[in-house]
């Protein structure tokens, strides 16, 4: 691998699968309980706020029953040891990267342990149930919603992500199907800017053709091995 200084790691539901959090498009995936249009769009929130708030309340409560796995721990080890630039961009809304110790991290699709205000746009930490009409502590409006980026909504911190992807020497994707944009397009942007690209996934994904290398297997095995490799350089 050419000289590496700046790394971007994109993670998806597959990095949390071995912690017991269901992925979206696997057997028994989260969406199978609901059609995505019924729980992850602004229209769904307007149509049935109780259903949408309850869907995210259940997932927030489930965080108490899971712990980071070897993949999260390995990425946190990389974060602590890597002298160059590193940004972990997660599509996941769970808190397992943080609980593993990662700090150079951002959640592009929001976070379960947060609420956002439909009135003032403010975000605030939220641990318990979030009934529709909950009051925003910043502006007082009864307009708090799950702090989740729904389909059709702009992901968070896109400028920061795009700057990191354009400036990285190595782009690594872990545990994502490459089904959802703009995240699925980051590998193409990285390639365009000359980065080496590596995919670590259980199976071939919709984006595999864009990666220089794809390693197939569980993240709990592939990620620690890759972190050892890159730290030994
Ligand atoms: C936007 C919320 C624009 C949180 C999510 C047509 C073409 C291109 C794009 C579009 C289009 N039509 C519509 C769009 C846009 C749309 C989109 O991409 N749709 C897709 C379906 C075609 N995108 C959007 O709407 C985005 N916004 O475009 O805004 C805009 C512009 C201007 C102004 C305003 C707006 C917003 C997308 C965000 C939606 N929210 N989640 C939550 O509820 O969790 S998306 C949801 O699915 C997740 O967050 C995640 O990001 C995404 C993808 O899922 P994955 O993480 O990849 O998980 P998945 O189950 O699919 O795959 C798991 C993988 O892991 C598998 O490959 C599996 O093999 C692997 N795996 C399993 N176990 C393991 C493993 N790997 C390793 N180890 C294991 N043990």
PDB file of C-alpha atoms and ligand atoms in Angstrom:
ATOM      1  CA  UNK A   1       0.000   0.000   0.000  1.00  0.00           C
ATOM      2  CA  UNK A   2       1.351   3.456  -0.892  1.00  0.00           C
ATOM      3  CA  UNK A   3       2.363   5.806   1.945  1.00  0.00           C
ATOM      4  CA  UNK A   4      -0.727   6.361   4.130  1.00  0.00           C
ATOM      5  CA  UNK A   5      -1.288   9.402   6.294  1.00  0.00           C
ATOM      6  CA  UNK A   6      -4.980  10.322   6.146  1.00  0.00           C
ATOM      7  CA  UNK A   7      -7.638   7.634   6.594  1.00  0.00           C
ATOM      8  CA  UNK A   8     -11.437   7.717   6.314  1.00  0.00           C
ATOM      9  CA  UNK A   9     -13.417   4.731   7.605  1.00  0.00           C
ATOM     10  CA  UNK A  10     -17.108   4.465   6.650  1.00  0.00           C
ATOM     11  CA  UNK A  11     -19.119   2.038   8.783  1.00  0.00           C
ATOM     12  CA  UNK A  12     -22.618   0.626   8.355  1.00  0.00           C
ATOM     13  CA  UNK A  13     -24.931  -1.757  10.181  1.00  0.00           C
ATOM     14  CA  UNK A  14     -22.566  -4.704   9.567  1.00  0.00           C
ATOM     15  CA  UNK A  15     -20.042  -3.314  12.063  1.00  0.00           C
ATOM     16  CA  UNK A  16     -22.672  -3.616  14.822  1.00  0.00           C
ATOM     17  CA  UNK A  17     -24.132  -6.949  13.699  1.00  0.00           C
ATOM     18  CA  UNK A  18     -21.870  -9.038  15.979  1.00  0.00           C
ATOM     19  CA  UNK A  19     -23.009  -6.901  18.902  1.00  0.00           C
ATOM     20  CA  UNK A  20     -26.519  -8.201  18.262  1.00  0.00           C
ATOM     21  CA  UNK A  21     -27.991  -5.152  16.509  1.00  0.00           C
ATOM     22  CA  UNK A  22     -29.972  -6.317  13.457  1.00  0.00           C
ATOM     23  CA  UNK A  23     -28.895  -5.004  10.069  1.00  0.00           C
ATOM     24  CA  UNK A  24     -31.436  -3.512   7.708  1.00  0.00           C
ATOM     25  CA  UNK A  25     -31.269  -5.755   4.699  1.00  0.00           C
ATOM     26  CA  UNK A  26     -30.356  -9.096   6.163  1.00  0.00           C
ATOM     27  CA  UNK A  27     -32.786 -11.848   7.174  1.00  0.00           C
ATOM     28  CA  UNK A  28     -34.853 -10.620  10.110  1.00  0.00           C
ATOM     29  CA  UNK A  29     -33.449  -7.126   9.481  1.00  0.00           C
ATOM     30  CA  UNK A  30     -34.955  -4.095  11.195  1.00  0.00           C
ATOM     31  CA  UNK A  31     -36.899  -2.974   8.192  1.00  0.00           C
ATOM     32  CA  UNK A  32     -38.668  -6.324   8.005  1.00  0.00           C
ATOM     33  CA  UNK A  33     -40.715  -5.247  10.967  1.00  0.00           C
ATOM     34  CA  UNK A  34     -41.661  -2.136   9.060  1.00  0.00           C
ATOM     35  CA  UNK A  35     -41.509  -0.814   5.510  1.00  0.00           C
ATOM     36  CA  UNK A  36     -38.927   1.944   5.367  1.00  0.00           C
ATOM     37  CA  UNK A  37     -41.602   4.327   4.113  1.00  0.00           C
ATOM     38  CA  UNK A  38     -43.516   3.710   7.355  1.00  0.00           C
ATOM     39  CA  UNK A  39     -40.760   4.624   9.806  1.00  0.00           C
ATOM     40  CA  UNK A  40     -37.884   6.495   8.148  1.00  0.00           C
ATOM     41  CA  UNK A  41     -39.354   9.340   6.065  1.00  0.00           C
ATOM     42  CA  UNK A  42     -40.684  12.801   6.974  1.00  0.00           C
ATOM     43  CA  UNK A  43     -44.039  11.730   5.522  1.00  0.00           C
ATOM     44  CA  UNK A  44     -44.176   8.750   7.907  1.00  0.00           C
ATOM     45  CA  UNK A  45     -43.424  11.045  10.863  1.00  0.00           C
ATOM     46  CA  UNK A  46     -46.241  13.393   9.818  1.00  0.00           C
ATOM     47  CA  UNK A  47     -48.645  10.535   9.100  1.00  0.00           C
ATOM     48  CA  UNK A  48     -48.033   8.424  12.215  1.00  0.00           C
ATOM     49  CA  UNK A  49     -45.770  10.136  14.760  1.00  0.00           C
ATOM     50  CA  UNK A  50     -46.622   7.561  17.448  1.00  0.00           C
ATOM     51  CA  UNK A  51     -45.355   4.681  15.258  1.00  0.00           C
ATOM     52  CA  UNK A  52     -42.156   6.479  14.262  1.00  0.00           C
ATOM     53  CA  UNK A  53     -41.351   7.690  17.790  1.00  0.00           C
ATOM     54  CA  UNK A  54     -42.024   4.207  19.157  1.00  0.00           C
ATOM     55  CA  UNK A  55     -39.793   2.577  16.500  1.00  0.00           C
ATOM     56  CA  UNK A  56     -36.882   4.723  17.613  1.00  0.00           C
ATOM     57  CA  UNK A  57     -37.757   4.453  21.338  1.00  0.00           C
ATOM     58  CA  UNK A  58     -37.457   0.659  21.050  1.00  0.00           C
ATOM     59  CA  UNK A  59     -34.076   0.916  19.303  1.00  0.00           C
ATOM     60  CA  UNK A  60     -32.816   3.483  21.847  1.00  0.00           C
ATOM     61  CA  UNK A  61     -33.856   1.216  24.730  1.00  0.00           C
ATOM     62  CA  UNK A  62     -32.145  -1.769  23.072  1.00  0.00           C
ATOM     63  CA  UNK A  63     -28.754  -0.017  23.362  1.00  0.00           C
ATOM     64  CA  UNK A  64     -28.666  -0.943  27.069  1.00  0.00           C
ATOM     65  CA  UNK A  65     -28.502  -4.610  26.067  1.00  0.00           C
ATOM     66  CA  UNK A  66     -25.588  -4.512  23.640  1.00  0.00           C
ATOM     67  CA  UNK A  67     -21.862  -3.821  23.906  1.00  0.00           C
ATOM     68  CA  UNK A  68     -19.136  -2.889  21.392  1.00  0.00           C
ATOM     69  CA  UNK A  69     -17.582  -5.826  19.530  1.00  0.00           C
ATOM     70  CA  UNK A  70     -14.004  -6.465  18.394  1.00  0.00           C
ATOM     71  CA  UNK A  71     -14.496  -4.313  15.292  1.00  0.00           C
ATOM     72  CA  UNK A  72     -15.534  -1.234  17.305  1.00  0.00           C
ATOM     73  CA  UNK A  73     -12.674  -1.830  19.754  1.00  0.00           C
ATOM     74  CA  UNK A  74     -10.123  -2.177  16.955  1.00  0.00           C
ATOM     75  CA  UNK A  75     -11.247   1.086  15.324  1.00  0.00           C
ATOM     76  CA  UNK A  76     -10.963   2.826  18.704  1.00  0.00           C
ATOM     77  CA  UNK A  77      -7.437   1.403  19.050  1.00  0.00           C
ATOM     78  CA  UNK A  78      -6.592   2.834  15.613  1.00  0.00           C
ATOM     79  CA  UNK A  79      -8.109   6.174  16.658  1.00  0.00           C
ATOM     80  CA  UNK A  80      -5.895   6.305  19.763  1.00  0.00           C
ATOM     81  CA  UNK A  81      -2.696   5.253  17.985  1.00  0.00           C
ATOM     82  CA  UNK A  82      -2.903   6.832  14.522  1.00  0.00           C
ATOM     83  CA  UNK A  83      -0.666   9.914  14.205  1.00  0.00           C
ATOM     84  CA  UNK A  84      -2.116  10.956  10.848  1.00  0.00           C
ATOM     85  CA  UNK A  85      -5.649  12.179  10.179  1.00  0.00           C
ATOM     86  CA  UNK A  86      -8.516   9.781  10.808  1.00  0.00           C
ATOM     87  CA  UNK A  87     -12.259  10.213  10.502  1.00  0.00           C
ATOM     88  CA  UNK A  88     -14.733   7.428  11.268  1.00  0.00           C
ATOM     89  CA  UNK A  89     -17.960   8.284   9.420  1.00  0.00           C
ATOM     90  CA  UNK A  90     -20.729   6.033  10.658  1.00  0.00           C
ATOM     91  CA  UNK A  91     -24.129   5.550   9.065  1.00  0.00           C
ATOM     92  CA  UNK A  92     -25.184   3.867  12.313  1.00  0.00           C
ATOM     93  CA  UNK A  93     -27.231   5.589  14.961  1.00  0.00           C
ATOM     94  CA  UNK A  94     -26.109   3.322  17.810  1.00  0.00           C
ATOM     95  CA  UNK A  95     -23.454   4.489  20.297  1.00  0.00           C
ATOM     96  CA  UNK A  96     -21.090   1.521  20.071  1.00  0.00           C
ATOM     97  CA  UNK A  97     -18.197   3.362  18.408  1.00  0.00           C
ATOM     98  CA  UNK A  98     -18.201   5.934  21.248  1.00  0.00           C
ATOM     99  CA  UNK A  99     -18.531   3.276  23.922  1.00  0.00           C
ATOM    100  CA  UNK A 100     -15.527   1.486  22.406  1.00  0.00           C
ATOM    101  CA  UNK A 101     -13.556   4.732  22.823  1.00  0.00           C
ATOM    102  CA  UNK A 102     -13.568   6.251  19.334  1.00  0.00           C
ATOM    103  CA  UNK A 103     -13.372  10.062  19.314  1.00  0.00           C
ATOM    104  CA  UNK A 104     -12.626  11.072  15.723  1.00  0.00           C
ATOM    105  CA  UNK A 105     -16.142  10.029  14.786  1.00  0.00           C
ATOM    106  CA  UNK A 106     -19.290  11.484  13.264  1.00  0.00           C
ATOM    107  CA  UNK A 107     -22.802  10.119  12.798  1.00  0.00           C
ATOM    108  CA  UNK A 108     -23.977  11.194   9.352  1.00  0.00           C
ATOM    109  CA  UNK A 109     -27.483   9.736   9.828  1.00  0.00           C
ATOM    110  CA  UNK A 110     -28.077  10.993  13.376  1.00  0.00           C
ATOM    111  CA  UNK A 111     -28.076   9.233  16.744  1.00  0.00           C
ATOM    112  CA  UNK A 112     -30.580   7.277  18.823  1.00  0.00           C
ATOM    113  CA  UNK A 113     -29.414   8.972  22.045  1.00  0.00           C
ATOM    114  CA  UNK A 114     -30.325  12.424  20.734  1.00  0.00           C
ATOM    115  CA  UNK A 115     -33.469  14.406  19.904  1.00  0.00           C
ATOM    116  CA  UNK A 116     -33.776  17.235  17.402  1.00  0.00           C
ATOM    117  CA  UNK A 117     -36.271  20.079  17.299  1.00  0.00           C
ATOM    118  CA  UNK A 118     -38.467  20.385  14.213  1.00  0.00           C
ATOM    119  CA  UNK A 119     -38.946  24.040  15.130  1.00  0.00           C
ATOM    120  CA  UNK A 120     -35.478  25.458  15.911  1.00  0.00           C
ATOM    121  CA  UNK A 121     -33.303  22.626  14.548  1.00  0.00           C
ATOM    122  CA  UNK A 122     -31.484  22.309  17.877  1.00  0.00           C
ATOM    123  CA  UNK A 123     -30.201  18.883  19.011  1.00  0.00           C
ATOM    124  CA  UNK A 124     -30.031  17.602  22.554  1.00  0.00           C
ATOM    125  CA  UNK A 125     -28.972  14.397  24.287  1.00  0.00           C
ATOM    126  CA  UNK A 126     -31.947  12.118  24.935  1.00  0.00           C
ATOM    127  CA  UNK A 127     -31.848   8.803  26.830  1.00  0.00           C
ATOM    128  CA  UNK A 128     -35.442   7.786  27.500  1.00  0.00           C
ATOM    129  CA  UNK A 129     -38.692   7.547  25.601  1.00  0.00           C
ATOM    130  CA  UNK A 130     -39.435  10.521  23.351  1.00  0.00           C
ATOM    131  CA  UNK A 131     -43.199  10.928  22.990  1.00  0.00           C
ATOM    132  CA  UNK A 132     -44.463  13.083  20.105  1.00  0.00           C
ATOM    133  CA  UNK A 133     -44.879  16.703  21.270  1.00  0.00           C
ATOM    134  CA  UNK A 134     -41.989  16.578  23.749  1.00  0.00           C
ATOM    135  CA  UNK A 135     -40.720  20.062  24.559  1.00  0.00           C
ATOM    136  CA  UNK A 136     -37.457  21.398  23.166  1.00  0.00           C
ATOM    137  CA  UNK A 137     -35.245  22.675  26.023  1.00  0.00           C
ATOM    138  CA  UNK A 138     -33.693  25.240  23.662  1.00  0.00           C
ATOM    139  CA  UNK A 139     -36.756  26.972  22.188  1.00  0.00           C
ATOM    140  CA  UNK A 140     -39.626  25.527  24.236  1.00  0.00           C
ATOM    141  CA  UNK A 141     -41.606  24.327  21.210  1.00  0.00           C
ATOM    142  CA  UNK A 142     -43.383  20.987  21.629  1.00  0.00           C
ATOM    143  CA  UNK A 143     -41.554  19.765  18.522  1.00  0.00           C
ATOM    144  CA  UNK A 144     -38.856  17.263  19.477  1.00  0.00           C
ATOM    145  CA  UNK A 145     -38.393  14.301  17.084  1.00  0.00           C
ATOM    146  CA  UNK A 146     -35.907  11.446  16.908  1.00  0.00           C
ATOM    147  CA  UNK A 147     -32.544  12.926  15.831  1.00  0.00           C
ATOM    148  CA  UNK A 148     -32.476  10.675  12.768  1.00  0.00           C
ATOM    149  CA  UNK A 149     -31.797  11.599   9.130  1.00  0.00           C
ATOM    150  CA  UNK A 150     -34.797  10.196   7.258  1.00  0.00           C
ATOM    151  CA  UNK A 151     -34.820   9.342   3.561  1.00  0.00           C
ATOM    152  CA  UNK A 152     -35.104  12.586   1.624  1.00  0.00           C
ATOM    153  CA  UNK A 153     -33.318  14.554   4.368  1.00  0.00           C
ATOM    154  CA  UNK A 154     -29.762  15.883   4.150  1.00  0.00           C
ATOM    155  CA  UNK A 155     -27.222  13.861   6.147  1.00  0.00           C
ATOM    156  CA  UNK A 156     -25.224  15.699   8.805  1.00  0.00           C
ATOM    157  CA  UNK A 157     -21.796  17.322   8.254  1.00  0.00           C
ATOM    158  CA  UNK A 158     -21.579  16.566   4.549  1.00  0.00           C
ATOM    159  CA  UNK A 159     -18.991  19.309   3.921  1.00  0.00           C
ATOM    160  CA  UNK A 160     -16.707  17.903   6.606  1.00  0.00           C
ATOM    161  CA  UNK A 161     -17.153  14.387   5.242  1.00  0.00           C
ATOM    162  CA  UNK A 162     -16.485  15.403   1.648  1.00  0.00           C
ATOM    163  CA  UNK A 163     -13.334  17.318   2.649  1.00  0.00           C
ATOM    164  CA  UNK A 164     -12.045  14.268   4.546  1.00  0.00           C
ATOM    165  CA  UNK A 165     -12.852  11.877   1.683  1.00  0.00           C
ATOM    166  CA  UNK A 166     -11.224  14.160  -0.898  1.00  0.00           C
ATOM    167  CA  UNK A 167      -8.101  14.441   1.265  1.00  0.00           C
ATOM    168  CA  UNK A 168      -7.631  10.837   2.355  1.00  0.00           C
ATOM    169  CA  UNK A 169      -4.980   8.396   1.154  1.00  0.00           C
ATOM    170  CA  UNK A 170      -6.976   5.368   2.285  1.00  0.00           C
ATOM    171  CA  UNK A 171     -10.768   4.915   2.289  1.00  0.00           C
ATOM    172  CA  UNK A 172     -12.039   1.851   4.149  1.00  0.00           C
ATOM    173  CA  UNK A 173     -15.690   0.729   4.138  1.00  0.00           C
ATOM    174  CA  UNK A 174     -16.840  -1.675   6.864  1.00  0.00           C
ATOM    175  CA  UNK A 175     -20.199  -3.501   7.001  1.00  0.00           C
ATOM    176  CA  UNK A 176     -22.348  -1.596   4.556  1.00  0.00           C
ATOM    177  CA  UNK A 177     -24.440  -2.762   1.620  1.00  0.00           C
ATOM    178  CA  UNK A 178     -23.679   0.349  -0.416  1.00  0.00           C
ATOM    179  CA  UNK A 179     -27.416   0.761  -0.971  1.00  0.00           C
ATOM    180  CA  UNK A 180     -27.939   4.272   0.388  1.00  0.00           C
ATOM    181  CA  UNK A 181     -26.604   7.561  -0.950  1.00  0.00           C
ATOM    182  CA  UNK A 182     -24.734   9.805  -0.472  1.00  0.00           C
ATOM    183  CA  UNK A 183     -22.725   7.391   1.727  1.00  0.00           C
ATOM    184  CA  UNK A 184     -22.584   4.783  -1.046  1.00  0.00           C
ATOM    185  CA  UNK A 185     -20.931   7.327  -3.333  1.00  0.00           C
ATOM    186  CA  UNK A 186     -18.002   8.188  -1.020  1.00  0.00           C
ATOM    187  CA  UNK A 187     -15.811   5.403  -2.427  1.00  0.00           C
ATOM    188  CA  UNK A 188     -16.124   6.882  -5.910  1.00  0.00           C
ATOM    189  CA  UNK A 189     -15.150  10.315  -4.567  1.00  0.00           C
ATOM    190  CA  UNK A 190     -12.142   8.811  -2.773  1.00  0.00           C
ATOM    191  CA  UNK A 191     -10.992   7.016  -5.922  1.00  0.00           C
ATOM    192  CA  UNK A 192     -11.386  10.162  -7.979  1.00  0.00           C
ATOM    193  CA  UNK A 193      -9.027  11.939  -5.561  1.00  0.00           C
ATOM    194  CA  UNK A 194      -6.460   9.148  -5.775  1.00  0.00           C
ATOM    195  CA  UNK A 195      -7.082   7.236  -2.540  1.00  0.00           C
ATOM    196  CA  UNK A 196      -6.571   3.512  -2.122  1.00  0.00           C
ATOM    197  CA  UNK A 197      -9.917   1.865  -1.334  1.00  0.00           C
ATOM    198  CA  UNK A 198     -10.582  -1.217   0.817  1.00  0.00           C
ATOM    199  CA  UNK A 199     -13.904  -2.915   1.616  1.00  0.00           C
ATOM    200  CA  UNK A 200     -14.331  -5.182   4.656  1.00  0.00           C
ATOM    201  CA  UNK A 201     -17.749  -6.862   4.458  1.00  0.00           C
ATOM    202  CA  UNK A 202     -19.517 -10.155   5.068  1.00  0.00           C
ATOM    203  CA  UNK A 203     -20.527 -10.443   1.423  1.00  0.00           C
ATOM    204  CA  UNK A 204     -20.160  -8.630  -1.888  1.00  0.00           C
ATOM    205  CA  UNK A 205     -21.978  -5.286  -1.740  1.00  0.00           C
ATOM    206  CA  UNK A 206     -23.543  -3.006  -4.319  1.00  0.00           C
ATOM    207  CA  UNK A 207     -20.337  -0.994  -4.227  1.00  0.00           C
ATOM    208  CA  UNK A 208     -17.735  -3.769  -4.344  1.00  0.00           C
ATOM    209  CA  UNK A 209     -16.762  -3.012  -7.944  1.00  0.00           C
ATOM    210  CA  UNK A 210     -15.486   0.432  -6.838  1.00  0.00           C
ATOM    211  CA  UNK A 211     -12.978  -0.925  -4.302  1.00  0.00           C
ATOM    212  CA  UNK A 212      -9.365  -1.815  -5.086  1.00  0.00           C
ATOM    213  CA  UNK A 213      -9.652  -4.666  -2.599  1.00  0.00           C
ATOM    214  CA  UNK A 214     -12.613  -6.419  -0.959  1.00  0.00           C
ATOM    215  CA  UNK A 215     -12.044  -8.777   1.958  1.00  0.00           C
ATOM    216  CA  UNK A 216     -15.040 -10.945   2.824  1.00  0.00           C
ATOM    217  CA  UNK A 217     -15.747 -12.037   6.393  1.00  0.00           C
ATOM    218  CA  UNK A 218     -17.125 -10.853   9.720  1.00  0.00           C
ATOM    219  CA  UNK A 219     -16.044  -7.366  10.820  1.00  0.00           C
ATOM    220  CA  UNK A 220     -15.075  -8.771  14.231  1.00  0.00           C
ATOM    221  CA  UNK A 221     -12.270 -10.673  12.505  1.00  0.00           C
ATOM    222  CA  UNK A 222     -11.390  -8.499   9.483  1.00  0.00           C
ATOM    223  CA  UNK A 223     -11.190  -5.126  11.273  1.00  0.00           C
ATOM    224  CA  UNK A 224      -8.760  -6.098  14.064  1.00  0.00           C
ATOM    225  CA  UNK A 225      -6.522  -7.820  11.495  1.00  0.00           C
ATOM    226  CA  UNK A 226      -6.560  -4.741   9.261  1.00  0.00           C
ATOM    227  CA  UNK A 227      -5.849  -2.365  12.186  1.00  0.00           C
ATOM    228  CA  UNK A 228      -2.871  -4.538  13.200  1.00  0.00           C
ATOM    229  CA  UNK A 229      -1.645  -4.372   9.589  1.00  0.00           C
ATOM    230  CA  UNK A 230      -1.959  -0.604   9.247  1.00  0.00           C
ATOM    231  CA  UNK A 231      -0.385   0.118  12.673  1.00  0.00           C
ATOM    232  CA  UNK A 232       2.535  -2.182  11.868  1.00  0.00           C
ATOM    233  CA  UNK A 233       3.466  -0.097   8.788  1.00  0.00           C
TER     234      UNK A 233
HETATM  235  C1  LIG B   1     -30.527  12.439   0.634  1.00  0.00           C
HETATM  236  C2  LIG B   1     -31.630   6.359   9.439  1.00  0.00           C
HETATM  237  C3  LIG B   1     -30.812  14.483  -0.494  1.00  0.00           C
HETATM  238  C4  LIG B   1     -31.193   5.898  10.764  1.00  0.00           C
HETATM  239  C5  LIG B   1     -31.052   5.878   7.186  1.00  0.00           C
HETATM  240  C6  LIG B   1     -32.042   6.945  -6.301  1.00  0.00           C
HETATM  241  C7  LIG B   1     -30.682   6.887  -6.542  1.00  0.00           C
HETATM  242  C8  LIG B   1     -29.771   7.393  -5.608  1.00  0.00           C
HETATM  243  C9  LIG B   1     -30.219   7.960  -4.423  1.00  0.00           C
HETATM  244  C10 LIG B   1     -31.565   7.996  -4.198  1.00  0.00           C
HETATM  245  C11 LIG B   1     -32.478   7.511  -5.121  1.00  0.00           C
HETATM  246  N1  LIG B   1     -33.723   7.688  -4.607  1.00  0.00           N
HETATM  247  C12 LIG B   1     -33.625   8.277  -3.383  1.00  0.00           C
HETATM  248  C13 LIG B   1     -32.326   8.483  -3.143  1.00  0.00           C
HETATM  249  C14 LIG B   1     -31.748   9.097  -1.957  1.00  0.00           C
HETATM  250  C15 LIG B   1     -31.796   8.152  -0.775  1.00  0.00           C
HETATM  251  C16 LIG B   1     -31.248   6.799  -1.123  1.00  0.00           C
HETATM  252  O1  LIG B   1     -30.047   6.609  -1.203  1.00  0.00           O
HETATM  253  N2  LIG B   1     -32.172   5.836  -1.329  1.00  0.00           N
HETATM  254  C17 LIG B   1     -31.729   4.495  -1.668  1.00  0.00           C
HETATM  255  C18 LIG B   1     -32.642   3.474  -0.991  1.00  0.00           C
HETATM  256  C19 LIG B   1     -31.753   4.334  -3.190  1.00  0.00           C
HETATM  257  N3  LIG B   1     -30.946   8.775   0.219  1.00  0.00           N
HETATM  258  C20 LIG B   1     -31.453   9.717   1.034  1.00  0.00           C
HETATM  259  O2  LIG B   1     -32.609  10.030   1.048  1.00  0.00           O
HETATM  260  C21 LIG B   1     -30.445  10.415   1.933  1.00  0.00           C
HETATM  261  N4  LIG B   1     -30.649  11.840   1.796  1.00  0.00           N
HETATM  262  O3  LIG B   1     -30.228  11.887  -0.392  1.00  0.00           O
HETATM  263  O4  LIG B   1     -30.820  13.758   0.725  1.00  0.00           O
HETATM  264  C22 LIG B   1     -31.080  15.873  -0.178  1.00  0.00           C
HETATM  265  C23 LIG B   1     -30.460  16.827  -0.956  1.00  0.00           C
HETATM  266  C24 LIG B   1     -30.695  18.145  -0.677  1.00  0.00           C
HETATM  267  C25 LIG B   1     -31.561  18.498   0.354  1.00  0.00           C
HETATM  268  C26 LIG B   1     -32.178  17.518   1.137  1.00  0.00           C
HETATM  269  C27 LIG B   1     -31.942  16.200   0.874  1.00  0.00           C
HETATM  270  C28 LIG B   1     -30.647  10.081   3.399  1.00  0.00           C
HETATM  271  C29 LIG B   1     -30.308   8.644   3.624  1.00  0.00           C
HETATM  272  C30 LIG B   1     -30.371   8.346   5.118  1.00  0.00           C
HETATM  273  C31 LIG B   1     -31.579   7.514   5.416  1.00  0.00           C
HETATM  274  N5  LIG B   1     -31.520   7.050   6.815  1.00  0.00           N
HETATM  275  N6  LIG B   1     -31.070   5.510   8.438  1.00  0.00           N
HETATM  276  C32 LIG B   1     -31.725   4.566  11.076  1.00  0.00           C
HETATM  277  O5  LIG B   1     -32.955   4.398  11.156  1.00  0.00           O
HETATM  278  O6  LIG B   1     -30.883   3.677  11.250  1.00  0.00           O
HETATM  279  S1  LIG B   1     -30.428   4.804   6.053  1.00  0.00           S
HETATM  280  C33 LIG B   1     -30.108   3.266   6.733  1.00  0.00           C
HETATM  281  O7  LIG B   1     -29.727   2.380   5.661  1.00  0.00           O
HETATM  282  C34 LIG B   1     -28.902   3.245   7.633  1.00  0.00           C
HETATM  283  O8  LIG B   1     -28.673   4.388   8.347  1.00  0.00           O
HETATM  284  C35 LIG B   1     -27.753   2.987   6.706  1.00  0.00           C
HETATM  285  O9  LIG B   1     -27.104   4.181   6.420  1.00  0.00           O
HETATM  286  C36 LIG B   1     -28.394   2.635   5.412  1.00  0.00           C
HETATM  287  C37 LIG B   1     -27.658   1.522   4.720  1.00  0.00           C
HETATM  288  O10 LIG B   1     -27.681   0.415   5.521  1.00  0.00           O
HETATM  289  P1  LIG B   1     -26.304  -0.340   5.902  1.00  0.00           P
HETATM  290  O11 LIG B   1     -25.684   0.360   7.048  1.00  0.00           O
HETATM  291  O12 LIG B   1     -25.466  -0.547   4.704  1.00  0.00           O
HETATM  292  O13 LIG B   1     -26.915  -1.678   6.402  1.00  0.00           O
HETATM  293  P2  LIG B   1     -27.481  -2.866   5.489  1.00  0.00           P
HETATM  294  O14 LIG B   1     -28.315  -3.749   6.357  1.00  0.00           O
HETATM  295  O15 LIG B   1     -28.060  -2.311   4.234  1.00  0.00           O
HETATM  296  O16 LIG B   1     -26.155  -3.653   5.078  1.00  0.00           O
HETATM  297  C38 LIG B   1     -25.397  -4.268   6.081  1.00  0.00           C
HETATM  298  C39 LIG B   1     -24.157  -4.800   5.406  1.00  0.00           C
HETATM  299  O17 LIG B   1     -23.327  -5.378   6.403  1.00  0.00           O
HETATM  300  C40 LIG B   1     -24.450  -5.889   4.389  1.00  0.00           C
HETATM  301  O18 LIG B   1     -23.669  -5.666   3.245  1.00  0.00           O
HETATM  302  C41 LIG B   1     -23.993  -7.171   5.097  1.00  0.00           C
HETATM  303  O19 LIG B   1     -23.441  -8.109   4.206  1.00  0.00           O
HETATM  304  C42 LIG B   1     -22.935  -6.652   6.007  1.00  0.00           C
HETATM  305  N7  LIG B   1     -22.753  -7.434   7.236  1.00  0.00           N
HETATM  306  C43 LIG B   1     -23.707  -8.072   7.971  1.00  0.00           C
HETATM  307  N8  LIG B   1     -23.131  -8.640   9.044  1.00  0.00           N
HETATM  308  C44 LIG B   1     -21.801  -8.345   8.987  1.00  0.00           C
HETATM  309  C45 LIG B   1     -21.563  -7.575   7.837  1.00  0.00           C
HETATM  310  N9  LIG B   1     -20.345  -7.129   7.504  1.00  0.00           N
HETATM  311  C46 LIG B   1     -19.323  -7.458   8.320  1.00  0.00           C
HETATM  312  N10 LIG B   1     -19.465  -8.201   9.446  1.00  0.00           N
HETATM  313  C47 LIG B   1     -20.683  -8.654   9.806  1.00  0.00           C
HETATM  314  N11 LIG B   1     -20.817  -9.392  10.928  1.00  0.00           N
END
